[in-house]
Coordinates of C-alpha atoms (C1' of nucleotides) in Angstrom, one line a residue:
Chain A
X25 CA 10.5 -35.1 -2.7
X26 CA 11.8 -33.9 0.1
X27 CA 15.9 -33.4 1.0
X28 CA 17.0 -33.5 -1.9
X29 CA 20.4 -32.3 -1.2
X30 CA 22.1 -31.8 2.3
X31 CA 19.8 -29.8 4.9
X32 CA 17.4 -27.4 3.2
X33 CA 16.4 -25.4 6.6
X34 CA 19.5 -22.7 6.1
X35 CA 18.0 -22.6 2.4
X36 CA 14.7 -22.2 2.2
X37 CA 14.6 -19.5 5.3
X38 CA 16.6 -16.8 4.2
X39 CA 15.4 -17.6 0.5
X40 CA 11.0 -17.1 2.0
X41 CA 12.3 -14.1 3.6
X42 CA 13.5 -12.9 0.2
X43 CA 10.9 -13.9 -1.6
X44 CA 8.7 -12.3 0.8
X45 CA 9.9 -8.7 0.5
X46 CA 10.2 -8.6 -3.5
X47 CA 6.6 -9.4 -3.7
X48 CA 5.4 -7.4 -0.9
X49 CA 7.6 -4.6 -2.4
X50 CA 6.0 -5.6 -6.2
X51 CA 2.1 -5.9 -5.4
X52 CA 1.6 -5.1 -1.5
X53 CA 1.5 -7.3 1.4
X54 CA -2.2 -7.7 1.0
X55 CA -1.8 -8.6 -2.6
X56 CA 0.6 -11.6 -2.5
X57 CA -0.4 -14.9 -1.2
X58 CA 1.1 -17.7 0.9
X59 CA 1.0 -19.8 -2.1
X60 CA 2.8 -17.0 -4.6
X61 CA 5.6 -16.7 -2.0
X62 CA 5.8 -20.8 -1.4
X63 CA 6.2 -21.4 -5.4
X64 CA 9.0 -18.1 -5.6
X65 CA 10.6 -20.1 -3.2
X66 CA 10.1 -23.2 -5.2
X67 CA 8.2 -24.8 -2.5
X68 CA 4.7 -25.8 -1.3
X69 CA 2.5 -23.4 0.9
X70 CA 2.4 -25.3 3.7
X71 CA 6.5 -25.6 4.4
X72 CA 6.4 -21.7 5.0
X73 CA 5.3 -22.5 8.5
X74 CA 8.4 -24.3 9.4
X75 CA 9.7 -20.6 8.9
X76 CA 7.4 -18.4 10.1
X77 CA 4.4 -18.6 12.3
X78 CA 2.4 -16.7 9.9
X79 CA 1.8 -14.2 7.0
X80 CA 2.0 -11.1 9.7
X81 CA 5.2 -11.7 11.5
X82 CA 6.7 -12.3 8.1
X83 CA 6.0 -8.5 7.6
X84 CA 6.5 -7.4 11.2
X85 CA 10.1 -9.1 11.0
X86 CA 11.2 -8.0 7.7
X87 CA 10.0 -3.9 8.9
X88 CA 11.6 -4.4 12.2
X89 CA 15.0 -5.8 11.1
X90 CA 15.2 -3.2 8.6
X91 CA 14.5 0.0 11.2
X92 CA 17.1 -1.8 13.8
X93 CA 19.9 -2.4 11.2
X94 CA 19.1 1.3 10.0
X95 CA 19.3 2.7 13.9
X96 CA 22.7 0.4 14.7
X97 CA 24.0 1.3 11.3
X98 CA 24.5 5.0 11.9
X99 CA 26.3 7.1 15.0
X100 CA 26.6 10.8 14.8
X101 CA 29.8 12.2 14.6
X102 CA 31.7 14.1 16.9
X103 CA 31.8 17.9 15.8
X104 CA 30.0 20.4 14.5
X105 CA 26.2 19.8 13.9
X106 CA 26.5 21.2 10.0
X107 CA 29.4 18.1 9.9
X108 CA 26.5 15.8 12.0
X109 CA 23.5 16.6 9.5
X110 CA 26.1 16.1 6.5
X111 CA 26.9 12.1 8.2
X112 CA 23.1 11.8 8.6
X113 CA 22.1 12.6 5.3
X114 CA 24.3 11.0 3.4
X115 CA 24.4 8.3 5.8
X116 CA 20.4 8.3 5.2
X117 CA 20.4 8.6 1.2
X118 CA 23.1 5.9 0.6
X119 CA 21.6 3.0 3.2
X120 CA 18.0 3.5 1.3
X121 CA 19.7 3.3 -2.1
X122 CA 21.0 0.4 -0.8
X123 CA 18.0 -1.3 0.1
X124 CA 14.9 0.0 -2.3
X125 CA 12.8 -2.4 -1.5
X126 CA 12.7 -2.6 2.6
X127 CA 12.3 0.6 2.8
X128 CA 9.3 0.8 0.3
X129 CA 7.3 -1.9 2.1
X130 CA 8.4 0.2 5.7
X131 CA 7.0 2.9 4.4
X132 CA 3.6 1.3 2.5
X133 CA 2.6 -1.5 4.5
X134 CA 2.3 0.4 8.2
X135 CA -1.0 -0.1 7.8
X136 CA -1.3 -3.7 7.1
X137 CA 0.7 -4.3 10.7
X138 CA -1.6 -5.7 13.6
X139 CA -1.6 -2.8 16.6
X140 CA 1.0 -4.5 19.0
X141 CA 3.6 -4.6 15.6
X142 CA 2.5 -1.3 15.0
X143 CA 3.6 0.5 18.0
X144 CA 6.9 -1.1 17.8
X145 CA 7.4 0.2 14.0
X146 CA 6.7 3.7 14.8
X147 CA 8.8 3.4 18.2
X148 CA 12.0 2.6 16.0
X149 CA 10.6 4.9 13.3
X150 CA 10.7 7.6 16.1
X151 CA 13.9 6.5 17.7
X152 CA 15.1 7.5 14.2
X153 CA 13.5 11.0 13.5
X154 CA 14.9 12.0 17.2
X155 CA 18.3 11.7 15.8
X156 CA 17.6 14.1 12.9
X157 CA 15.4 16.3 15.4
X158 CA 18.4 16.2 17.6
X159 CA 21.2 17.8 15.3
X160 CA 18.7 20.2 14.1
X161 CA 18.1 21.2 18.0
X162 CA 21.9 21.7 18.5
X163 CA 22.6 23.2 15.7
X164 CA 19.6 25.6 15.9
X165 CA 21.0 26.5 19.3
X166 CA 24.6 27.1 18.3
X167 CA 23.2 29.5 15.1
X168 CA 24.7 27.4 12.8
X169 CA 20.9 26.4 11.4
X170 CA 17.8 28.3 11.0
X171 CA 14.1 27.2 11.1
X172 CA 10.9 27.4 13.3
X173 CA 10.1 24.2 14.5
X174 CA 12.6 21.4 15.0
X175 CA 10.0 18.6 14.3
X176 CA 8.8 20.3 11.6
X177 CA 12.0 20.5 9.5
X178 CA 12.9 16.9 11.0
X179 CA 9.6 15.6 8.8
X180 CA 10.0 17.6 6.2
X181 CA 13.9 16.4 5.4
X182 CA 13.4 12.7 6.3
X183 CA 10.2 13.0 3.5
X184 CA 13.2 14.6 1.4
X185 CA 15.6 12.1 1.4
X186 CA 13.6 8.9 1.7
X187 CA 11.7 10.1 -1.8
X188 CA 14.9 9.3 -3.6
X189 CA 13.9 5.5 -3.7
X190 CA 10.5 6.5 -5.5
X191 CA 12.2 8.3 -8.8
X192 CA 16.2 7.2 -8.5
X193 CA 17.1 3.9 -10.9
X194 CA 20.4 2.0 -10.7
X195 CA 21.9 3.1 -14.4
X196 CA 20.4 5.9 -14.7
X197 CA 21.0 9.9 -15.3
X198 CA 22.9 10.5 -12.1
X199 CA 25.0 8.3 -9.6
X200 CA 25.0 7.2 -6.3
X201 CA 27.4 10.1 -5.1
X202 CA 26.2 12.7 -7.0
X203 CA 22.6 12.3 -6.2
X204 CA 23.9 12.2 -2.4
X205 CA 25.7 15.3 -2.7
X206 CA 22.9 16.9 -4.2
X207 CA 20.2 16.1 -1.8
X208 CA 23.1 17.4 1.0
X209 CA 22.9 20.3 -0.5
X210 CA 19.7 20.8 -0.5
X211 CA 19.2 19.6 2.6
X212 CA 21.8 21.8 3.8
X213 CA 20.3 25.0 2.3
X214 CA 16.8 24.6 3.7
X215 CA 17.8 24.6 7.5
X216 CA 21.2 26.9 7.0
X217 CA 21.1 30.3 9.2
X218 CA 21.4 32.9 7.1
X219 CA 24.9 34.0 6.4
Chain B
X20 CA -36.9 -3.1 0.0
X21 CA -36.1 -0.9 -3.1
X22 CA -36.8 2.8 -3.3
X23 CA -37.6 3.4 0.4
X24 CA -38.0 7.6 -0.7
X25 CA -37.4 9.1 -3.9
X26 CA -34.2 7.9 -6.2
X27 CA -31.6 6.7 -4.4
X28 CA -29.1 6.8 -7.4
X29 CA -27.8 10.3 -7.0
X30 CA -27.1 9.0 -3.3
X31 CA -26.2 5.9 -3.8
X32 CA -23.4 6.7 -6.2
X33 CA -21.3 9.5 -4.7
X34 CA -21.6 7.5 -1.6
X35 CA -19.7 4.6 -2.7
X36 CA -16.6 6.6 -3.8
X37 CA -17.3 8.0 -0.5
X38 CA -17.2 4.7 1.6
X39 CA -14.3 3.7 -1.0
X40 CA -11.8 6.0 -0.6
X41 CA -12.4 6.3 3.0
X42 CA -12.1 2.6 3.3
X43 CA -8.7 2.3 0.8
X44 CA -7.6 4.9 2.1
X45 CA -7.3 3.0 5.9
X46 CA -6.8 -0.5 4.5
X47 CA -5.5 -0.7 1.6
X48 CA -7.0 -1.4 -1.9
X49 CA -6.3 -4.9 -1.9
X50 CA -7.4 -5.5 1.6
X51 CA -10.9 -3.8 1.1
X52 CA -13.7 -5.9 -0.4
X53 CA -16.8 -5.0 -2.3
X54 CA -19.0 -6.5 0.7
X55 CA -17.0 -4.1 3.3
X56 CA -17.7 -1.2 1.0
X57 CA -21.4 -1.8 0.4
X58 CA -21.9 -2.6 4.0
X59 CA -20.4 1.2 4.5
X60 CA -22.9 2.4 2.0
X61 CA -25.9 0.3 3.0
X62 CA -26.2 -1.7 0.3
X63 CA -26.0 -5.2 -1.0
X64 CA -23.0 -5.6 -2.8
X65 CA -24.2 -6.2 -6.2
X66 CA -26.1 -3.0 -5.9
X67 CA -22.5 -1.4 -6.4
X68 CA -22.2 -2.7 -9.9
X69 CA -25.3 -0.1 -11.0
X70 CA -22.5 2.9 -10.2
X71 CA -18.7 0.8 -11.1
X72 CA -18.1 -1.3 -13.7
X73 CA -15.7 -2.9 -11.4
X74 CA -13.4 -2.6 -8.7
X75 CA -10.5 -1.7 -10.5
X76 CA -12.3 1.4 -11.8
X77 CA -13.3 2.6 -8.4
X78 CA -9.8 2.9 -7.4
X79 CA -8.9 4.4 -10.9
X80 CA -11.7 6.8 -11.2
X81 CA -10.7 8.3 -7.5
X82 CA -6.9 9.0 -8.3
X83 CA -7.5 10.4 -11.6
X84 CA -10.5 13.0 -10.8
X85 CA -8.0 13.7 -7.9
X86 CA -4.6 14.3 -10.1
X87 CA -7.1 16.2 -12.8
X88 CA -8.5 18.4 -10.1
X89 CA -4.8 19.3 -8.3
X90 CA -4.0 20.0 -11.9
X91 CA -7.1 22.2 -13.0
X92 CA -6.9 24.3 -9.5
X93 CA -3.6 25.6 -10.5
X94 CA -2.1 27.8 -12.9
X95 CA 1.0 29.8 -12.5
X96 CA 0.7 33.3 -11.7
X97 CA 2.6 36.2 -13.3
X98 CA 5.6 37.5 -12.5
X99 CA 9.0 36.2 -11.0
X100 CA 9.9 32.8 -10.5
X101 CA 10.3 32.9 -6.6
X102 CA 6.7 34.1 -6.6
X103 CA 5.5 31.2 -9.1
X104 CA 7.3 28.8 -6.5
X105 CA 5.9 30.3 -3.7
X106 CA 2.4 29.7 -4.9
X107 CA 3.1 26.6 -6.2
X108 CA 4.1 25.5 -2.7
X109 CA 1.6 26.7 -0.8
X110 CA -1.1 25.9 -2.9
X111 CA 0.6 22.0 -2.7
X112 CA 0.6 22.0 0.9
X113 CA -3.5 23.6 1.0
X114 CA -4.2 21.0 -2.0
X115 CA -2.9 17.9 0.0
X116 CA -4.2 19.2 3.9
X117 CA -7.7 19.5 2.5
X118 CA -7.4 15.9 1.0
X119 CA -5.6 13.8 3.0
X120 CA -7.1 10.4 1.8
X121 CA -6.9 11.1 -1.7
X122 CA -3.1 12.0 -1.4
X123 CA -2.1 8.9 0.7
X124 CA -4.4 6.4 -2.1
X125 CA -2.8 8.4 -5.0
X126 CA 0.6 7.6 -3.6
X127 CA -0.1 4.2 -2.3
X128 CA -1.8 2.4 -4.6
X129 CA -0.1 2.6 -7.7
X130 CA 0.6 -0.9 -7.3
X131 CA -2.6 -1.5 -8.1
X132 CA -3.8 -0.1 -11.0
X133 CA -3.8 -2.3 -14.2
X134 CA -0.8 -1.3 -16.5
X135 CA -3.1 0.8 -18.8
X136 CA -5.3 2.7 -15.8
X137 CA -1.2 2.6 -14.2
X138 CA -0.1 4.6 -17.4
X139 CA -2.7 7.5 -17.4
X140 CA -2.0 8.3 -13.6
X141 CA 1.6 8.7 -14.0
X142 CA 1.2 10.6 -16.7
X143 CA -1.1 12.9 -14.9
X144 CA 1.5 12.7 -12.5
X145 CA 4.6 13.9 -14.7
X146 CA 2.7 16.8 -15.9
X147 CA 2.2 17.7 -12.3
X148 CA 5.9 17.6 -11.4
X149 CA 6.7 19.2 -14.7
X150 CA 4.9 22.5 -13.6
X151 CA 7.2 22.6 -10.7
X152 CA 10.5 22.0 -12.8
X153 CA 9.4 24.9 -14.9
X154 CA 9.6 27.0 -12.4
X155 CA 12.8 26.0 -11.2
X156 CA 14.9 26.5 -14.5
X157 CA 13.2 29.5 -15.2
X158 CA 14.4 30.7 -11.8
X159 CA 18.0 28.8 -12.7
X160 CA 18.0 31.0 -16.1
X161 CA 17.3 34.5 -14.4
X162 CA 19.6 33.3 -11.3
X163 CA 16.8 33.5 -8.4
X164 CA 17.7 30.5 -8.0
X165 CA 21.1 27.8 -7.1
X166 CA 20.3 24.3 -8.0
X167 CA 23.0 21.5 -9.8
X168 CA 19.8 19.5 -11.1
X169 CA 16.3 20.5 -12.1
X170 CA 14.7 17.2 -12.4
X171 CA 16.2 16.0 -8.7
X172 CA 14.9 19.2 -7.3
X173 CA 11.9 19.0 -8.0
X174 CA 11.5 15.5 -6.9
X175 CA 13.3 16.3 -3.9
X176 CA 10.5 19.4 -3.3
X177 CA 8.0 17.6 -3.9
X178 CA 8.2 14.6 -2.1
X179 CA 9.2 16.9 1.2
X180 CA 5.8 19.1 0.2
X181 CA 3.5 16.0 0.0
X182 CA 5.5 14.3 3.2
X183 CA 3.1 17.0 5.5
X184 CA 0.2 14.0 4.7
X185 CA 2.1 11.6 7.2
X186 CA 2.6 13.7 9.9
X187 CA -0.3 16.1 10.1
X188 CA -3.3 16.0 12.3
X189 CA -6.4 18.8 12.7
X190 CA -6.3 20.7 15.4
X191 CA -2.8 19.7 16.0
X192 CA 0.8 21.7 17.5
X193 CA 0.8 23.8 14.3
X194 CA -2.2 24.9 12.4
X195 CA -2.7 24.7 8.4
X196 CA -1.6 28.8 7.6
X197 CA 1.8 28.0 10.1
X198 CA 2.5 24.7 8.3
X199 CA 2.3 26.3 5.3
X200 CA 4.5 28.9 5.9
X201 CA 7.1 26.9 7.4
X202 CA 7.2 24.5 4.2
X203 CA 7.4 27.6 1.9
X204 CA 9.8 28.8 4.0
X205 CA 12.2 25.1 3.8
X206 CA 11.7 24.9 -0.1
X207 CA 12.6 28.7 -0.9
X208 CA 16.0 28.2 1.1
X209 CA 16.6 24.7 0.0
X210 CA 16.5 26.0 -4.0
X211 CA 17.5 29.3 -3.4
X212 CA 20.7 31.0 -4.9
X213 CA 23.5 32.3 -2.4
X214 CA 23.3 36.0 -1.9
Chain C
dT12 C1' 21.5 -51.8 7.3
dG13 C1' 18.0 -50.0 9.9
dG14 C1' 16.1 -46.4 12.6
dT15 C1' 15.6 -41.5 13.4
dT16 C1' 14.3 -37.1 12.3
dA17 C1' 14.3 -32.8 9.7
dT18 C1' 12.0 -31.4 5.7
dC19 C1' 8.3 -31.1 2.7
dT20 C1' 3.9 -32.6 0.2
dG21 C1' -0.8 -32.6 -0.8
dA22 C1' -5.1 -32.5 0.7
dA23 C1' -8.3 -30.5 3.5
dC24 C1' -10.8 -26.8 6.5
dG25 C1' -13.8 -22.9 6.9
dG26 C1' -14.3 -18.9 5.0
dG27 C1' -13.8 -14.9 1.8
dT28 C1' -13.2 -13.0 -3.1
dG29 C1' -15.2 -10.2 -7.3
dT30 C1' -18.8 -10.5 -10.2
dT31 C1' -23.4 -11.8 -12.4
dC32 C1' -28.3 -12.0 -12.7
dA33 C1' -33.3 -13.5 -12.1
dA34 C1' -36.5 -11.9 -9.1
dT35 C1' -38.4 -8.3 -6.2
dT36 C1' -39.8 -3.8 -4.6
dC37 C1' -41.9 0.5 -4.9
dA38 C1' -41.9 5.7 -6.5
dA39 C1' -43.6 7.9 -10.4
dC40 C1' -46.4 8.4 -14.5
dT41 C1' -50.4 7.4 -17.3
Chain D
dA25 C1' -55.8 1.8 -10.5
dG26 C1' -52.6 -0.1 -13.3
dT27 C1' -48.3 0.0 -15.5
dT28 C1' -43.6 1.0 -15.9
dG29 C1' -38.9 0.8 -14.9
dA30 C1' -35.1 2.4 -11.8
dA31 C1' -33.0 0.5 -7.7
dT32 C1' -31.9 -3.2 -5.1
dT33 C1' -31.7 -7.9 -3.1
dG34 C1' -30.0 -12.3 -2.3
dA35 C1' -28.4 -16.3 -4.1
dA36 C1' -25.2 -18.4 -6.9
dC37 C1' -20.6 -19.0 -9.6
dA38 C1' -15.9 -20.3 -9.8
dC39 C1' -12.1 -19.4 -7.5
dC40 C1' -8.6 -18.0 -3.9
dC41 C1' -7.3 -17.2 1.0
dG42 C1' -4.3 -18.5 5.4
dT43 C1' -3.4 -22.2 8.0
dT44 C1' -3.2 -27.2 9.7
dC45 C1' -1.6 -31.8 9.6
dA46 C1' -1.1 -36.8 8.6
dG47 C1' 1.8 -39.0 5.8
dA48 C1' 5.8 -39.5 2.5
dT49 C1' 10.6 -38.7 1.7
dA50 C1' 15.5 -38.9 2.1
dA51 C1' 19.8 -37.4 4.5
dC52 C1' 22.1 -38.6 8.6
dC53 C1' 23.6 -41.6 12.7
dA54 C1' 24.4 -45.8 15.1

DNA sequence: TGGTTATCTGAACGGGTGTTCAATTCAACT
DNA sequence: AGTTGAATTGAACACCCGTTCAGATAACCA
């Protein structure tokens, strides 16, 4: 039974790849199987490998297209570095509200990614924790912030903001803008100098 | 070759949690097998049936002696609610450096635990967070401290506390007493009431 | 209308999974 | 010395795994 209706190829791609990150999001990457992803697709197992070479690159590719988009997604702002760390934050908080799910298996499945994947997760993870460490630098030197150790504070604020997706629920107690303006403040607080 | 020198069950036993949580800890629940974990332990794999009913319970049995035990080593001192946070957080950050694999399973593999097993760890879990968010709106009430939302605070703290896991390694830039202070130091400003 | 080709099926491959259990081994006790 | 029984082996069970590929299907092009 196969074409059934005009070209497939633009459908069943995108539709794997979406397949692939709800489950890996739902049970782990090491949990869901070829054949679970081929019949959410509505497909057999074997058809997956017109798509993708194999189960690890489906993993590698979804992590590394969500760290690019994430890095080409965000510039700092002219100004001030209190007026930079205000763009990142909220800049951070809204993109992972957005996207629940990619950033849950970026965070989880680090460990399921063979070495060579690896290193180029944590290079784009890093590319993105210098931008933080970077305003804090500047503003650290212009007075406007306080706090010992750059890298330090970078950590602790990306592991901040990026627990919002394990507690926040669309429809729930708060909304998107106030839980945003409530982790800037608090993200704000913990590294202001001390009027 | 049973019984090579005296009982072997008070070995055996502690052992395979041992190799278990070492092993889920690296790979992943669902990635580990029985056979990897008995060849850790030097055992046959059916041998680890004598000590686990099965291997659902070896995962369960490790994150609830571990959210029982961070519970029972804490109680909240007397006096003022910026000293109840302050031990609060650095007991957290002591808690989690000295137990690095049990954090990082607890966290990660929640995915994994049958719905009932699922239930009593995030109930262990709430109770945990709802020590923290004590101390934070008895601090709100006597005006120590400056927060719009209890409940997003304390998420907020906690997931920044518990981020030192990712980052931190022995012998490393910072040691354990300077990490600890630094934390403390983030969370007191980031709840802290305008003076 | 017939041929081409992108798309998919369905079976197969070798191997791994969690779990059970009869049989075996051997320290300890009588 | 003989018996007991805790501890373990090793094989077996039924099933699932990622991946490959010859063959079937059907939309498109000449």
């Amino acid at each position: 039974m196969a074409r059934k209706q005009g070209s497939h190829a633009d459908i069943t791609g995108p539709r794997l790849r979406e397949a692939a990150l709800r489950l890996f999001a739902r049970h782990g990457f090491a949990a869901v199987s070829m054949r679970q992803i081929a019949a959410e697709v509505g497909v057999q197992a074997g058809a997956l490998y017109l798509y993708t070479p194999d189960k690890q690159a489906l993993l590698f590719e979804l992590m590394r297209g969500h760290l690019e988009d994430l890095l080409a997604d965000w510039q700092p702002p002219g100004g001030p570095p209190l007026l930079q760390l205000e763009s990142f934050v909220r800049h951070h908080i809204r993109y992972h509200l957005d996207r629940p799910d990619l950033v849950f298996i970026a965070y989880m499945e680090l460990r399921n990614l063979e070495p060579a994947n690896f290193a180029v997760i944590e290079g784009l993870r890093r590319d993105y924790e210098t931008q933080l460490e970077s305003i804090l630098k500047r503003g650290l030197a212009t007075g406007e912030f306080d706090m010992a150790d750059t890298k330090l504070a970078t950590m602790a604020l990306i592991a901040m903001l990026t627990g919002v997706t394990t507690w926040y629920r669309e429809g729930g107690r708060l909304d998107r803008d106030t839980v945003e303006a409530l982790y800037w403040d608090m993200a704000r607080k913990a590294v202001a100098a001390a009027r």
